[in-house]
JSON list of N, CA and C in Angstrom, two decimals:
[
{"chain": "Y", "resi": 38, "resn": "LEU", "atom": "N", "xyz": [-34.55, 28.27, 37.60]},
{"chain": "Y", "resi": 38, "resn": "LEU", "atom": "CA", "xyz": [-35.90, 28.55, 38.07]},
{"chain": "Y", "resi": 38, "resn": "LEU", "atom": "C", "xyz": [-35.84, 29.64, 39.14]},
{"chain": "Y", "resi": 39, "resn": "ALA", "atom": "N", "xyz": [-36.65, 30.64, 38.98]},
{"chain": "Y", "resi": 39, "resn": "ALA", "atom": "CA", "xyz": [-36.68, 31.75, 39.93]},
{"chain": "Y", "resi": 39, "resn": "ALA", "atom": "C", "xyz": [-37.07, 31.28, 41.33]},
{"chain": "Y", "resi": 40, "resn": "LEU", "atom": "N", "xyz": [-37.98, 30.33, 41.42]},
{"chain": "Y", "resi": 40, "resn": "LEU", "atom": "CA", "xyz": [-38.42, 29.86, 42.74]},
{"chain": "Y", "resi": 40, "resn": "LEU", "atom": "C", "xyz": [-37.27, 29.25, 43.54]},
{"chain": "Y", "resi": 41, "resn": "GLN", "atom": "N", "xyz": [-36.36, 28.59, 42.87]},
{"chain": "Y", "resi": 41, "resn": "GLN", "atom": "CA", "xyz": [-35.21, 28.02, 43.57]},
{"chain": "Y", "resi": 41, "resn": "GLN", "atom": "C", "xyz": [-34.35, 29.12, 44.17]},
{"chain": "Y", "resi": 42, "resn": "SER", "atom": "N", "xyz": [-34.20, 30.23, 43.45]},
{"chain": "Y", "resi": 42, "resn": "SER", "atom": "CA", "xyz": [-33.44, 31.37, 43.98]},
{"chain": "Y", "resi": 42, "resn": "SER", "atom": "C", "xyz": [-34.15, 31.98, 45.19]},
{"chain": "Y", "resi": 43, "resn": "PHE", "atom": "N", "xyz": [-35.47, 32.07, 45.12]},
{"chain": "Y", "resi": 43, "resn": "PHE", "atom": "CA", "xyz": [-36.23, 32.60, 46.24]},
{"chain": "Y", "resi": 43, "resn": "PHE", "atom": "C", "xyz": [-36.03, 31.74, 47.48]},
{"chain": "Y", "resi": 44, "resn": "ARG", "atom": "N", "xyz": [-36.04, 30.44, 47.28]},
{"chain": "Y", "resi": 44, "resn": "ARG", "atom": "CA", "xyz": [-35.90, 29.51, 48.41]},
{"chain": "Y", "resi": 44, "resn": "ARG", "atom": "C", "xyz": [-34.57, 29.72, 49.12]},
{"chain": "Y", "resi": 45, "resn": "LYS", "atom": "N", "xyz": [-33.51, 29.93, 48.35]},
{"chain": "Y", "resi": 45, "resn": "LYS", "atom": "CA", "xyz": [-32.19, 30.17, 48.95]},
{"chain": "Y", "resi": 45, "resn": "LYS", "atom": "C", "xyz": [-32.17, 31.46, 49.75]},
{"chain": "Y", "resi": 46, "resn": "ALA", "atom": "N", "xyz": [-32.93, 32.46, 49.33]},
{"chain": "Y", "resi": 46, "resn": "ALA", "atom": "CA", "xyz": [-32.90, 33.77, 49.98]},
{"chain": "Y", "resi": 46, "resn": "ALA", "atom": "C", "xyz": [-33.85, 33.89, 51.17]},
{"chain": "Y", "resi": 47, "resn": "LEU", "atom": "N", "xyz": [-34.81, 32.98, 51.29]},
{"chain": "Y", "resi": 47, "resn": "LEU", "atom": "CA", "xyz": [-35.82, 33.07, 52.34]},
{"chain": "Y", "resi": 47, "resn": "LEU", "atom": "C", "xyz": [-35.33, 32.50, 53.67]},
{"chain": "Y", "resi": 48, "resn": "SER", "atom": "N", "xyz": [-35.89, 33.04, 54.75]},
{"chain": "Y", "resi": 48, "resn": "SER", "atom": "CA", "xyz": [-35.67, 32.42, 56.06]},
{"chain": "Y", "resi": 48, "resn": "SER", "atom": "C", "xyz": [-36.46, 31.12, 56.10]},
{"chain": "Y", "resi": 49, "resn": "LYS", "atom": "N", "xyz": [-36.22, 30.29, 57.10]},
{"chain": "Y", "resi": 49, "resn": "LYS", "atom": "CA", "xyz": [-36.88, 28.98, 57.16]},
{"chain": "Y", "resi": 49, "resn": "LYS", "atom": "C", "xyz": [-38.40, 29.07, 57.22]},
{"chain": "Y", "resi": 50, "resn": "ASP", "atom": "N", "xyz": [-38.92, 30.14, 57.83]},
{"chain": "Y", "resi": 50, "resn": "ASP", "atom": "CA", "xyz": [-40.38, 30.27, 57.91]},
{"chain": "Y", "resi": 50, "resn": "ASP", "atom": "C", "xyz": [-40.91, 31.26, 56.87]},
{"chain": "Y", "resi": 51, "resn": "GLY", "atom": "N", "xyz": [-40.09, 31.62, 55.89]},
{"chain": "Y", "resi": 51, "resn": "GLY", "atom": "CA", "xyz": [-40.49, 32.55, 54.84]},
{"chain": "Y", "resi": 51, "resn": "GLY", "atom": "C", "xyz": [-41.49, 31.93, 53.88]},
{"chain": "Y", "resi": 52, "resn": "ARG", "atom": "N", "xyz": [-42.24, 32.80, 53.22]},
{"chain": "Y", "resi": 52, "resn": "ARG", "atom": "CA", "xyz": [-43.24, 32.36, 52.24]},
{"chain": "Y", "resi": 52, "resn": "ARG", "atom": "C", "xyz": [-43.09, 33.20, 50.97]},
{"chain": "Y", "resi": 53, "resn": "VAL", "atom": "N", "xyz": [-43.54, 32.63, 49.88]},
{"chain": "Y", "resi": 53, "resn": "VAL", "atom": "CA", "xyz": [-43.61, 33.33, 48.60]},
{"chain": "Y", "resi": 53, "resn": "VAL", "atom": "C", "xyz": [-45.08, 33.44, 48.24]},
{"chain": "Y", "resi": 54, "resn": "VAL", "atom": "N", "xyz": [-45.51, 34.63, 47.86]},
{"chain": "Y", "resi": 54, "resn": "VAL", "atom": "CA", "xyz": [-46.89, 34.84, 47.43]},
{"chain": "Y", "resi": 54, "resn": "VAL", "atom": "C", "xyz": [-46.85, 35.24, 45.96]},
{"chain": "Y", "resi": 55, "resn": "ILE", "atom": "N", "xyz": [-47.52, 34.48, 45.12]},
{"chain": "Y", "resi": 55, "resn": "ILE", "atom": "CA", "xyz": [-47.54, 34.71, 43.68]},
{"chain": "Y", "resi": 55, "resn": "ILE", "atom": "C", "xyz": [-48.93, 35.17, 43.27]},
{"chain": "Y", "resi": 56, "resn": "MET", "atom": "N", "xyz": [-48.99, 36.31, 42.58]},
{"chain": "Y", "resi": 56, "resn": "MET", "atom": "CA", "xyz": [-50.26, 36.81, 42.05]},
{"chain": "Y", "resi": 56, "resn": "MET", "atom": "C", "xyz": [-50.42, 36.31, 40.63]},
{"chain": "Y", "resi": 57, "resn": "ASP", "atom": "N", "xyz": [-51.37, 35.42, 40.43]},
{"chain": "Y", "resi": 57, "resn": "ASP", "atom": "CA", "xyz": [-51.64, 34.87, 39.10]},
{"chain": "Y", "resi": 57, "resn": "ASP", "atom": "C", "xyz": [-52.97, 34.13, 39.19]},
{"chain": "Y", "resi": 58, "resn": "ALA", "atom": "N", "xyz": [-53.54, 33.84, 38.05]},
{"chain": "Y", "resi": 58, "resn": "ALA", "atom": "CA", "xyz": [-54.75, 33.03, 38.06]},
{"chain": "Y", "resi": 58, "resn": "ALA", "atom": "C", "xyz": [-54.36, 31.60, 38.41]},
{"chain": "Y", "resi": 59, "resn": "VAL", "atom": "N", "xyz": [-55.10, 30.99, 39.31]},
{"chain": "Y", "resi": 59, "resn": "VAL", "atom": "CA", "xyz": [-54.91, 29.58, 39.65]},
{"chain": "Y", "resi": 59, "resn": "VAL", "atom": "C", "xyz": [-56.21, 28.89, 39.26]},
{"chain": "Y", "resi": 60, "resn": "LEU", "atom": "N", "xyz": [-56.13, 28.14, 38.19]},
{"chain": "Y", "resi": 60, "resn": "LEU", "atom": "CA", "xyz": [-57.32, 27.47, 37.68]},
{"chain": "Y", "resi": 60, "resn": "LEU", "atom": "C", "xyz": [-57.66, 26.24, 38.51]},
{"chain": "Y", "resi": 61, "resn": "PRO", "atom": "N", "xyz": [-58.93, 25.90, 38.60]},
{"chain": "Y", "resi": 61, "resn": "PRO", "atom": "CA", "xyz": [-59.28, 24.65, 39.29]},
{"chain": "Y", "resi": 61, "resn": "PRO", "atom": "C", "xyz": [-58.77, 23.46, 38.48]},
{"chain": "Y", "resi": 62, "resn": "ASN", "atom": "N", "xyz": [-58.48, 22.37, 39.16]},
{"chain": "Y", "resi": 62, "resn": "ASN", "atom": "CA", "xyz": [-58.12, 21.15, 38.45]},
{"chain": "Y", "resi": 62, "resn": "ASN", "atom": "C", "xyz": [-59.35, 20.71, 37.65]},
{"chain": "Y", "resi": 63, "resn": "GLY", "atom": "N", "xyz": [-59.12, 20.04, 36.52]},
{"chain": "Y", "resi": 63, "resn": "GLY", "atom": "CA", "xyz": [-60.22, 19.66, 35.64]},
{"chain": "Y", "resi": 63, "resn": "GLY", "atom": "C", "xyz": [-61.36, 18.96, 36.33]},
{"chain": "Y", "resi": 64, "resn": "GLU", "atom": "N", "xyz": [-61.04, 18.03, 37.22]},
{"chain": "Y", "resi": 64, "resn": "GLU", "atom": "CA", "xyz": [-62.10, 17.26, 37.89]},
{"chain": "Y", "resi": 64, "resn": "GLU", "atom": "C", "xyz": [-62.88, 18.10, 38.89]},
{"chain": "Y", "resi": 65, "resn": "ASP", "atom": "N", "xyz": [-62.33, 19.27, 39.28]},
{"chain": "Y", "resi": 65, "resn": "ASP", "atom": "CA", "xyz": [-63.02, 20.13, 40.24]},
{"chain": "Y", "resi": 65, "resn": "ASP", "atom": "C", "xyz": [-64.08, 21.02, 39.60]},
{"chain": "Y", "resi": 66, "resn": "LEU", "atom": "N", "xyz": [-64.10, 21.07, 38.27]},
{"chain": "Y", "resi": 66, "resn": "LEU", "atom": "CA", "xyz": [-65.08, 21.92, 37.59]},
{"chain": "Y", "resi": 66, "resn": "LEU", "atom": "C", "xyz": [-66.48, 21.34, 37.60]},
{"chain": "Y", "resi": 67, "resn": "ASN", "atom": "N", "xyz": [-66.59, 20.02, 37.53]},
{"chain": "Y", "resi": 67, "resn": "ASN", "atom": "CA", "xyz": [-67.89, 19.34, 37.54]},
{"chain": "Y", "resi": 67, "resn": "ASN", "atom": "C", "xyz": [-68.87, 19.92, 36.53]},
{"chain": "Y", "resi": 68, "resn": "GLY", "atom": "N", "xyz": [-68.38, 20.27, 35.34]},
{"chain": "Y", "resi": 68, "resn": "GLY", "atom": "CA", "xyz": [-69.24, 20.78, 34.28]},
{"chain": "Y", "resi": 68, "resn": "GLY", "atom": "C", "xyz": [-69.71, 22.21, 34.48]},
{"chain": "Y", "resi": 69, "resn": "LYS", "atom": "N", "xyz": [-69.21, 22.91, 35.49]},
{"chain": "Y", "resi": 69, "resn": "LYS", "atom": "CA", "xyz": [-69.64, 24.28, 35.76]},
{"chain": "Y", "resi": 69, "resn": "LYS", "atom": "C", "xyz": [-68.81, 25.27, 34.95]},
{"chain": "Y", "resi": 70, "resn": "TRP", "atom": "N", "xyz": [-69.44, 26.36, 34.54]},
{"chain": "Y", "resi": 70, "resn": "TRP", "atom": "CA", "xyz": [-68.74, 27.45, 33.87]},
{"chain": "Y", "resi": 70, "resn": "TRP", "atom": "C", "xyz": [-67.86, 28.16, 34.88]},
{"chain": "Y", "resi": 71, "resn": "ASN", "atom": "N", "xyz": [-66.65, 28.51, 34.45]},
{"chain": "Y", "resi": 71, "resn": "ASN", "atom": "CA", "xyz": [-65.72, 29.20, 35.33]},
{"chain": "Y", "resi": 71, "resn": "ASN", "atom": "C", "xyz": [-65.09, 30.34, 34.53]},
{"chain": "Y", "resi": 72, "resn": "ALA", "atom": "N", "xyz": [-65.19, 31.57, 35.03]},
{"chain": "Y", "resi": 72, "resn": "ALA", "atom": "CA", "xyz": [-64.70, 32.74, 34.30]},
{"chain": "Y", "resi": 72, "resn": "ALA", "atom": "C", "xyz": [-63.20, 32.66, 34.06]},
{"chain": "Y", "resi": 73, "resn": "ALA", "atom": "N", "xyz": [-62.44, 32.19, 35.04]},
{"chain": "Y", "resi": 73, "resn": "ALA", "atom": "CA", "xyz": [-60.98, 32.10, 34.88]},
{"chain": "Y", "resi": 73, "resn": "ALA", "atom": "C", "xyz": [-60.62, 31.11, 33.79]},
{"chain": "Y", "resi": 74, "resn": "VAL", "atom": "N", "xyz": [-61.33, 30.00, 33.72]},
{"chain": "Y", "resi": 74, "resn": "VAL", "atom": "CA", "xyz": [-61.07, 29.00, 32.68]},
{"chain": "Y", "resi": 74, "resn": "VAL", "atom": "C", "xyz": [-61.41, 29.59, 31.31]},
{"chain": "Y", "resi": 75, "resn": "SER", "atom": "N", "xyz": [-62.51, 30.32, 31.22]},
{"chain": "Y", "resi": 75, "resn": "SER", "atom": "CA", "xyz": [-62.88, 30.96, 29.95]},
{"chain": "Y", "resi": 75, "resn": "SER", "atom": "C", "xyz": [-61.81, 31.95, 29.52]},
{"chain": "Y", "resi": 76, "resn": "PHE", "atom": "N", "xyz": [-61.27, 32.71, 30.46]},
{"chain": "Y", "resi": 76, "resn": "PHE", "atom": "CA", "xyz": [-60.20, 33.65, 30.15]},
{"chain": "Y", "resi": 76, "resn": "PHE", "atom": "C", "xyz": [-58.96, 32.90, 29.68]},
{"chain": "Y", "resi": 77, "resn": "ASP", "atom": "N", "xyz": [-58.67, 31.77, 30.29]},
{"chain": "Y", "resi": 77, "resn": "ASP", "atom": "CA", "xyz": [-57.53, 30.94, 29.89]},
{"chain": "Y", "resi": 77, "resn": "ASP", "atom": "C", "xyz": [-57.68, 30.47, 28.44]},
{"chain": "Y", "resi": 78, "resn": "VAL", "atom": "N", "xyz": [-58.87, 30.06, 28.08]},
{"chain": "Y", "resi": 78, "resn": "VAL", "atom": "CA", "xyz": [-59.13, 29.63, 26.70]},
{"chain": "Y", "resi": 78, "resn": "VAL", "atom": "C", "xyz": [-58.91, 30.80, 25.74]},
{"chain": "Y", "resi": 79, "resn": "LEU", "atom": "N", "xyz": [-59.37, 31.98, 26.11]},
{"chain": "Y", "resi": 79, "resn": "LEU", "atom": "CA", "xyz": [-59.15, 33.16, 25.29]},
{"chain": "Y", "resi": 79, "resn": "LEU", "atom": "C", "xyz": [-57.66, 33.42, 25.09]},
{"chain": "Y", "resi": 80, "resn": "LEU", "atom": "N", "xyz": [-56.87, 33.30, 26.16]},
{"chain": "Y", "resi": 80, "resn": "LEU", "atom": "CA", "xyz": [-55.41, 33.48, 26.06]},
{"chain": "Y", "resi": 80, "resn": "LEU", "atom": "C", "xyz": [-54.80, 32.47, 25.10]},
{"chain": "Y", "resi": 81, "resn": "MET", "atom": "N", "xyz": [-55.24, 31.22, 25.20]},
{"chain": "Y", "resi": 81, "resn": "MET", "atom": "CA", "xyz": [-54.70, 30.19, 24.31]},
{"chain": "Y", "resi": 81, "resn": "MET", "atom": "C", "xyz": [-55.06, 30.48, 22.85]},
{"chain": "Y", "resi": 82, "resn": "LEU", "atom": "N", "xyz": [-56.27, 30.94, 22.60]},
{"chain": "Y", "resi": 82, "resn": "LEU", "atom": "CA", "xyz": [-56.71, 31.22, 21.24]},
{"chain": "Y", "resi": 82, "resn": "LEU", "atom": "C", "xyz": [-55.96, 32.40, 20.61]},
{"chain": "Y", "resi": 83, "resn": "THR", "atom": "N", "xyz": [-55.52, 33.33, 21.44]},
{"chain": "Y", "resi": 83, "resn": "THR", "atom": "CA", "xyz": [-54.79, 34.50, 20.93]},
{"chain": "Y", "resi": 83, "resn": "THR", "atom": "C", "xyz": [-53.29, 34.27, 20.90]},
{"chain": "Y", "resi": 84, "resn": "GLY", "atom": "N", "xyz": [-52.85, 33.06, 21.26]},
{"chain": "Y", "resi": 84, "resn": "GLY", "atom": "CA", "xyz": [-51.43, 32.74, 21.20]},
{"chain": "Y", "resi": 84, "resn": "GLY", "atom": "C", "xyz": [-50.62, 33.22, 22.40]},
{"chain": "Y", "resi": 85, "resn": "ARG", "atom": "N", "xyz": [-51.29, 33.63, 23.43]},
{"chain": "Y", "resi": 85, "resn": "ARG", "atom": "CA", "xyz": [-50.58, 34.06, 24.64]},
{"chain": "Y", "resi": 85, "resn": "ARG", "atom": "C", "xyz": [-50.45, 32.90, 25.61]},
{"chain": "Y", "resi": 86, "resn": "ARG", "atom": "N", "xyz": [-49.85, 33.16, 26.74]},
{"chain": "Y", "resi": 86, "resn": "ARG", "atom": "CA", "xyz": [-49.60, 32.10, 27.71]},
{"chain": "Y", "resi": 86, "resn": "ARG", "atom": "C", "xyz": [-50.90, 31.54, 28.29]},
{"chain": "Y", "resi": 87, "resn": "ALA", "atom": "N", "xyz": [-50.79, 30.38, 28.84]},
{"chain": "Y", "resi": 87, "resn": "ALA", "atom": "CA", "xyz": [-51.94, 29.76, 29.50]},
{"chain": "Y", "resi": 87, "resn": "ALA", "atom": "C", "xyz": [-51.73, 29.86, 31.01]},
{"chain": "Y", "resi": 88, "resn": "GLU", "atom": "N", "xyz": [-52.81, 29.82, 31.75]},
{"chain": "Y", "resi": 88, "resn": "GLU", "atom": "CA", "xyz": [-52.73, 29.86, 33.21]},
{"chain": "Y", "resi": 88, "resn": "GLU", "atom": "C", "xyz": [-52.48, 28.46, 33.74]},
{"chain": "Y", "resi": 89, "resn": "ARG", "atom": "N", "xyz": [-52.01, 28.38, 34.97]},
{"chain": "Y", "resi": 89, "resn": "ARG", "atom": "CA", "xyz": [-51.73, 27.08, 35.60]},
{"chain": "Y", "resi": 89, "resn": "ARG", "atom": "C", "xyz": [-52.87, 26.67, 36.51]},
{"chain": "Y", "resi": 90, "resn": "SER", "atom": "N", "xyz": [-53.09, 25.37, 36.60]},
{"chain": "Y", "resi": 90, "resn": "SER", "atom": "CA", "xyz": [-54.08, 24.84, 37.54]},
{"chain": "Y", "resi": 90, "resn": "SER", "atom": "C", "xyz": [-53.43, 24.74, 38.92]},
{"chain": "Y", "resi": 91, "resn": "ARG", "atom": "N", "xyz": [-54.26, 24.47, 39.91]},
{"chain": "Y", "resi": 91, "resn": "ARG", "atom": "CA", "xyz": [-53.76, 24.29, 41.27]},
{"chain": "Y", "resi": 91, "resn": "ARG", "atom": "C", "xyz": [-52.74, 23.15, 41.32]},
{"chain": "Y", "resi": 92, "resn": "LEU", "atom": "N", "xyz": [-53.02, 22.06, 40.61]},
{"chain": "Y", "resi": 92, "resn": "LEU", "atom": "CA", "xyz": [-52.10, 20.92, 40.58]},
{"chain": "Y", "resi": 92, "resn": "LEU", "atom": "C", "xyz": [-50.78, 21.32, 39.92]},
{"chain": "Y", "resi": 93, "resn": "GLU", "atom": "N", "xyz": [-50.84, 22.09, 38.83]},
{"chain": "Y", "resi": 93, "resn": "GLU", "atom": "CA", "xyz": [-49.61, 22.54, 38.15]},
{"chain": "Y", "resi": 93, "resn": "GLU", "atom": "C", "xyz": [-48.78, 23.44, 39.06]},
{"chain": "Y", "resi": 94, "resn": "TRP", "atom": "N", "xyz": [-49.43, 24.36, 39.80]},
{"chain": "Y", "resi": 94, "resn": "TRP", "atom": "CA", "xyz": [-48.70, 25.20, 40.75]},
{"chain": "Y", "resi": 94, "resn": "TRP", "atom": "C", "xyz": [-48.07, 24.35, 41.85]},
{"chain": "Y", "resi": 95, "resn": "SER", "atom": "N", "xyz": [-48.80, 23.35, 42.31]},
{"chain": "Y", "resi": 95, "resn": "SER", "atom": "CA", "xyz": [-48.29, 22.47, 43.35]},
{"chain": "Y", "resi": 95, "resn": "SER", "atom": "C", "xyz": [-47.05, 21.71, 42.86]},
{"chain": "Y", "resi": 96, "resn": "ASN", "atom": "N", "xyz": [-47.11, 21.19, 41.65]},
{"chain": "Y", "resi": 96, "resn": "ASN", "atom": "CA", "xyz": [-45.96, 20.47, 41.08]},
{"chain": "Y", "resi": 96, "resn": "ASN", "atom": "C", "xyz": [-44.76, 21.39, 40.88]},
{"chain": "Y", "resi": 97, "resn": "LEU", "atom": "N", "xyz": [-45.01, 22.61, 40.38]},
{"chain": "Y", "resi": 97, "resn": "LEU", "atom": "CA", "xyz": [-43.94, 23.57, 40.18]},
{"chain": "Y", "resi": 97, "resn": "LEU", "atom": "C", "xyz": [-43.29, 23.95, 41.52]},
{"chain": "Y", "resi": 98, "resn": "ALA", "atom": "N", "xyz": [-44.11, 24.17, 42.52]},
{"chain": "Y", "resi": 98, "resn": "ALA", "atom": "CA", "xyz": [-43.60, 24.50, 43.85]},
{"chain": "Y", "resi": 98, "resn": "ALA", "atom": "C", "xyz": [-42.75, 23.35, 44.39]},
{"chain": "Y", "resi": 99, "resn": "ASP", "atom": "N", "xyz": [-43.24, 22.14, 44.22]},
{"chain": "Y", "resi": 99, "resn": "ASP", "atom": "CA", "xyz": [-42.53, 20.95, 44.71]},
{"chain": "Y", "resi": 99, "resn": "ASP", "atom": "C", "xyz": [-41.14, 20.83, 44.08]},
{"chain": "Y", "resi": 100, "resn": "LYS", "atom": "N", "xyz": [-41.04, 21.09, 42.79]},
{"chain": "Y", "resi": 100, "resn": "LYS", "atom": "CA", "xyz": [-39.75, 21.01, 42.09]},
{"chain": "Y", "resi": 100, "resn": "LYS", "atom": "C", "xyz": [-38.74, 22.01, 42.64]},
{"chain": "Y", "resi": 101, "resn": "ALA", "atom": "N", "xyz": [-39.23, 23.12, 43.18]},
{"chain": "Y", "resi": 101, "resn": "ALA", "atom": "CA", "xyz": [-38.34, 24.15, 43.72]},
{"chain": "Y", "resi": 101, "resn": "ALA", "atom": "C", "xyz": [-38.15, 24.03, 45.22]},
{"chain": "Y", "resi": 102, "resn": "GLY", "atom": "N", "xyz": [-38.72, 22.98, 45.83]},
{"chain": "Y", "resi": 102, "resn": "GLY", "atom": "CA", "xyz": [-38.56, 22.78, 47.27]},
{"chain": "Y", "resi": 102, "resn": "GLY", "atom": "C", "xyz": [-39.58, 23.49, 48.12]},
{"chain": "Y", "resi": 103, "resn": "PHE", "atom": "N", "xyz": [-40.71, 23.85, 47.52]},
{"chain": "Y", "resi": 103, "resn": "PHE", "atom": "CA", "xyz": [-41.79, 24.52, 48.24]},
{"chain": "Y", "resi": 103, "resn": "PHE", "atom": "C", "xyz": [-43.01, 23.62, 48.29]},
{"chain": "Y", "resi": 104, "resn": "VAL", "atom": "N", "xyz": [-43.99, 24.03, 49.11]},
{"chain": "Y", "resi": 104, "resn": "VAL", "atom": "CA", "xyz": [-45.29, 23.38, 49.18]},
{"chain": "Y", "resi": 104, "resn": "VAL", "atom": "C", "xyz": [-46.33, 24.45, 48.90]},
{"chain": "Y", "resi": 105, "resn": "LEU", "atom": "N", "xyz": [-47.31, 24.13, 48.07]},
{"chain": "Y", "resi": 105, "resn": "LEU", "atom": "CA", "xyz": [-48.42, 25.05, 47.84]},
{"chain": "Y", "resi": 105, "resn": "LEU", "atom": "C", "xyz": [-49.28, 25.01, 49.10]},
{"chain": "Y", "resi": 106, "resn": "GLU", "atom": "N", "xyz": [-49.13, 26.03, 49.92]},
{"chain": "Y", "resi": 106, "resn": "GLU", "atom": "CA", "xyz": [-49.80, 26.09, 51.21]},
{"chain": "Y", "resi": 106, "resn": "GLU", "atom": "C", "xyz": [-51.27, 26.46, 51.08]},
{"chain": "Y", "resi": 107, "resn": "ASP", "atom": "N", "xyz": [-51.56, 27.41, 50.20]},
{"chain": "Y", "resi": 107, "resn": "ASP", "atom": "CA", "xyz": [-52.94, 27.88, 50.08]},
{"chain": "Y", "resi": 107, "resn": "ASP", "atom": "C", "xyz": [-53.09, 28.65, 48.77]},
{"chain": "Y", "resi": 108, "resn": "VAL", "atom": "N", "xyz": [-54.31, 28.76, 48.30]},
{"chain": "Y", "resi": 108, "resn": "VAL", "atom": "CA", "xyz": [-54.65, 29.62, 47.17]},
{"chain": "Y", "resi": 108, "resn": "VAL", "atom": "C", "xyz": [-55.79, 30.51, 47.65]},
{"chain": "Y", "resi": 109, "resn": "LEU", "atom": "N", "xyz": [-55.52, 31.81, 47.64]},
{"chain": "Y", "resi": 109, "resn": "LEU", "atom": "CA", "xyz": [-56.50, 32.77, 48.13]},
{"chain": "Y", "resi": 109, "resn": "LEU", "atom": "C", "xyz": [-57.14, 33.48, 46.94]},
{"chain": "Y", "resi": 110, "resn": "SER", "atom": "N", "xyz": [-58.45, 33.51, 46.92]},
{"chain": "Y", "resi": 110, "resn": "SER", "atom": "CA", "xyz": [-59.18, 34.20, 45.85]},
{"chain": "Y", "resi": 110, "resn": "SER", "atom": "C", "xyz": [-59.17, 35.69, 46.10]},
{"chain": "Y", "resi": 111, "resn": "THR", "atom": "N", "xyz": [-59.22, 36.45, 45.02]},
{"chain": "Y", "resi": 111, "resn": "THR", "atom": "CA", "xyz": [-59.35, 37.90, 45.13]},
{"chain": "Y", "resi": 111, "resn": "THR", "atom": "C", "xyz": [-60.63, 38.31, 44.41]},
{"chain": "Y", "resi": 112, "resn": "SER", "atom": "N", "xyz": [-60.91, 39.58, 44.38]},
{"chain": "Y", "resi": 112, "resn": "SER", "atom": "CA", "xyz": [-62.12, 40.04, 43.70]},
{"chain": "Y", "resi": 112, "resn": "SER", "atom": "C", "xyz": [-61.95, 40.04, 42.18]},
{"chain": "Y", "resi": 113, "resn": "SER", "atom": "N", "xyz": [-60.73, 39.82, 41.70]},
{"chain": "Y", "resi": 113, "resn": "SER", "atom": "CA", "xyz": [-60.48, 39.76, 40.27]},
{"chain": "Y", "resi": 113, "resn": "SER", "atom": "C", "xyz": [-60.57, 38.32, 39.78]},
{"chain": "Y", "resi": 114, "resn": "VAL", "atom": "N", "xyz": [-61.21, 38.13, 38.63]},
{"chain": "Y", "resi": 114, "resn": "VAL", "atom": "CA", "xyz": [-61.36, 36.79, 38.07]},
{"chain": "Y", "resi": 114, "resn": "VAL", "atom": "C", "xyz": [-60.01, 36.19, 37.69]},
{"chain": "Y", "resi": 115, "resn": "THR", "atom": "N", "xyz": [-59.08, 37.04, 37.27]},
{"chain": "Y", "resi": 115, "resn": "THR", "atom": "CA", "xyz": [-57.81, 36.55, 36.74]},
{"chain": "Y", "resi": 115, "resn": "THR", "atom": "C", "xyz": [-56.65, 36.65, 37.72]},
{"chain": "Y", "resi": 116, "resn": "VAL", "atom": "N", "xyz": [-56.92, 36.96, 38.98]},
{"chain": "Y", "resi": 116, "resn": "VAL", "atom": "CA", "xyz": [-55.83, 37.06, 39.96]},
{"chain": "Y", "resi": 116, "resn": "VAL", "atom": "C", "xyz": [-56.19, 36.31, 41.24]},
{"chain": "Y", "resi": 117, "resn": "ASP", "atom": "N", "xyz": [-55.39, 35.33, 41.55]},
{"chain": "Y", "resi": 117, "resn": "ASP", "atom": "CA", "xyz": [-55.45, 34.63, 42.83]},
{"chain": "Y", "resi": 117, "resn": "ASP", "atom": "C", "xyz": [-54.10, 34.82, 43.48]},
{"chain": "Y", "resi": 118, "resn": "LEU", "atom": "N", "xyz": [-53.99, 34.44, 44.74]},
{"chain": "Y", "resi": 118, "resn": "LEU", "atom": "CA", "xyz": [-52.71, 34.49, 45.45]},
{"chain": "Y", "resi": 118, "resn": "LEU", "atom": "C", "xyz": [-52.32, 33.07, 45.81]},
{"chain": "Y", "resi": 119, "resn": "ALA", "atom": "N", "xyz": [-51.25, 32.59, 45.21]},
{"chain": "Y", "resi": 119, "resn": "ALA", "atom": "CA", "xyz": [-50.73, 31.26, 45.53]},
{"chain": "Y", "resi": 119, "resn": "ALA", "atom": "C", "xyz": [-49.66, 31.44, 46.60]},
{"chain": "Y", "resi": 120, "resn": "VAL", "atom": "N", "xyz": [-49.87, 30.83, 47.74]},
{"chain": "Y", "resi": 120, "resn": "VAL", "atom": "CA", "xyz": [-48.95, 30.98, 48.88]},
{"chain": "Y", "resi": 120, "resn": "VAL", "atom": "C", "xyz": [-48.10, 29.72, 48.98]},
{"chain": "Y", "resi": 121, "resn": "LEU", "atom": "N", "xyz": [-46.78, 29.90, 48.85]},
{"chain": "Y", "resi": 121, "resn": "LEU", "atom": "CA", "xyz": [-45.85, 28.79, 48.92]},
{"chain": "Y", "resi": 121, "resn": "LEU", "atom": "C", "xyz": [-45.03, 28.89, 50.19]},
{"chain": "Y", "resi": 122, "resn": "SER", "atom": "N", "xyz": [-44.83, 27.75, 50.85]},
{"chain": "Y", "resi": 122, "resn": "SER", "atom": "CA", "xyz": [-43.95, 27.71, 52.01]},
{"chain": "Y", "resi": 122, "resn": "SER", "atom": "C", "xyz": [-42.88, 26.66, 51.75]},
{"chain": "Y", "resi": 123, "resn": "GLN", "atom": "N", "xyz": [-41.81, 26.74, 52.53]},
{"chain": "Y", "resi": 123, "resn": "GLN", "atom": "CA", "xyz": [-40.72, 25.81, 52.31]},
{"chain": "Y", "resi": 123, "resn": "GLN", "atom": "C", "xyz": [-41.09, 24.43, 52.85]},
{"chain": "Y", "resi": 124, "resn": "SER", "atom": "N", "xyz": [-40.71, 23.41, 52.11]},
{"chain": "Y", "resi": 124, "resn": "SER", "atom": "CA", "xyz": [-41.06, 22.04, 52.53]},
{"chain": "Y", "resi": 124, "resn": "SER", "atom": "C", "xyz": [-40.03, 21.49, 53.49]}
]
């Protein structure tokens, strides 16, 4: 896992910032339309990769010894910034 390699290379207060879509967890949608989720469905229909939810990013970070510190929105529908810090 690349994240494990990053953890070894970082200082104790270092952070990793990942540019990717971070989808809301299913229960957070509350029946509302979400452009990022619609884009994710399009990716799945075309056979390409799917985007990860906030919970999936949190679990992935945890497995590599990180904590999902924050998710920052950008002006792009398909790009968020997932900020990971060492646990």
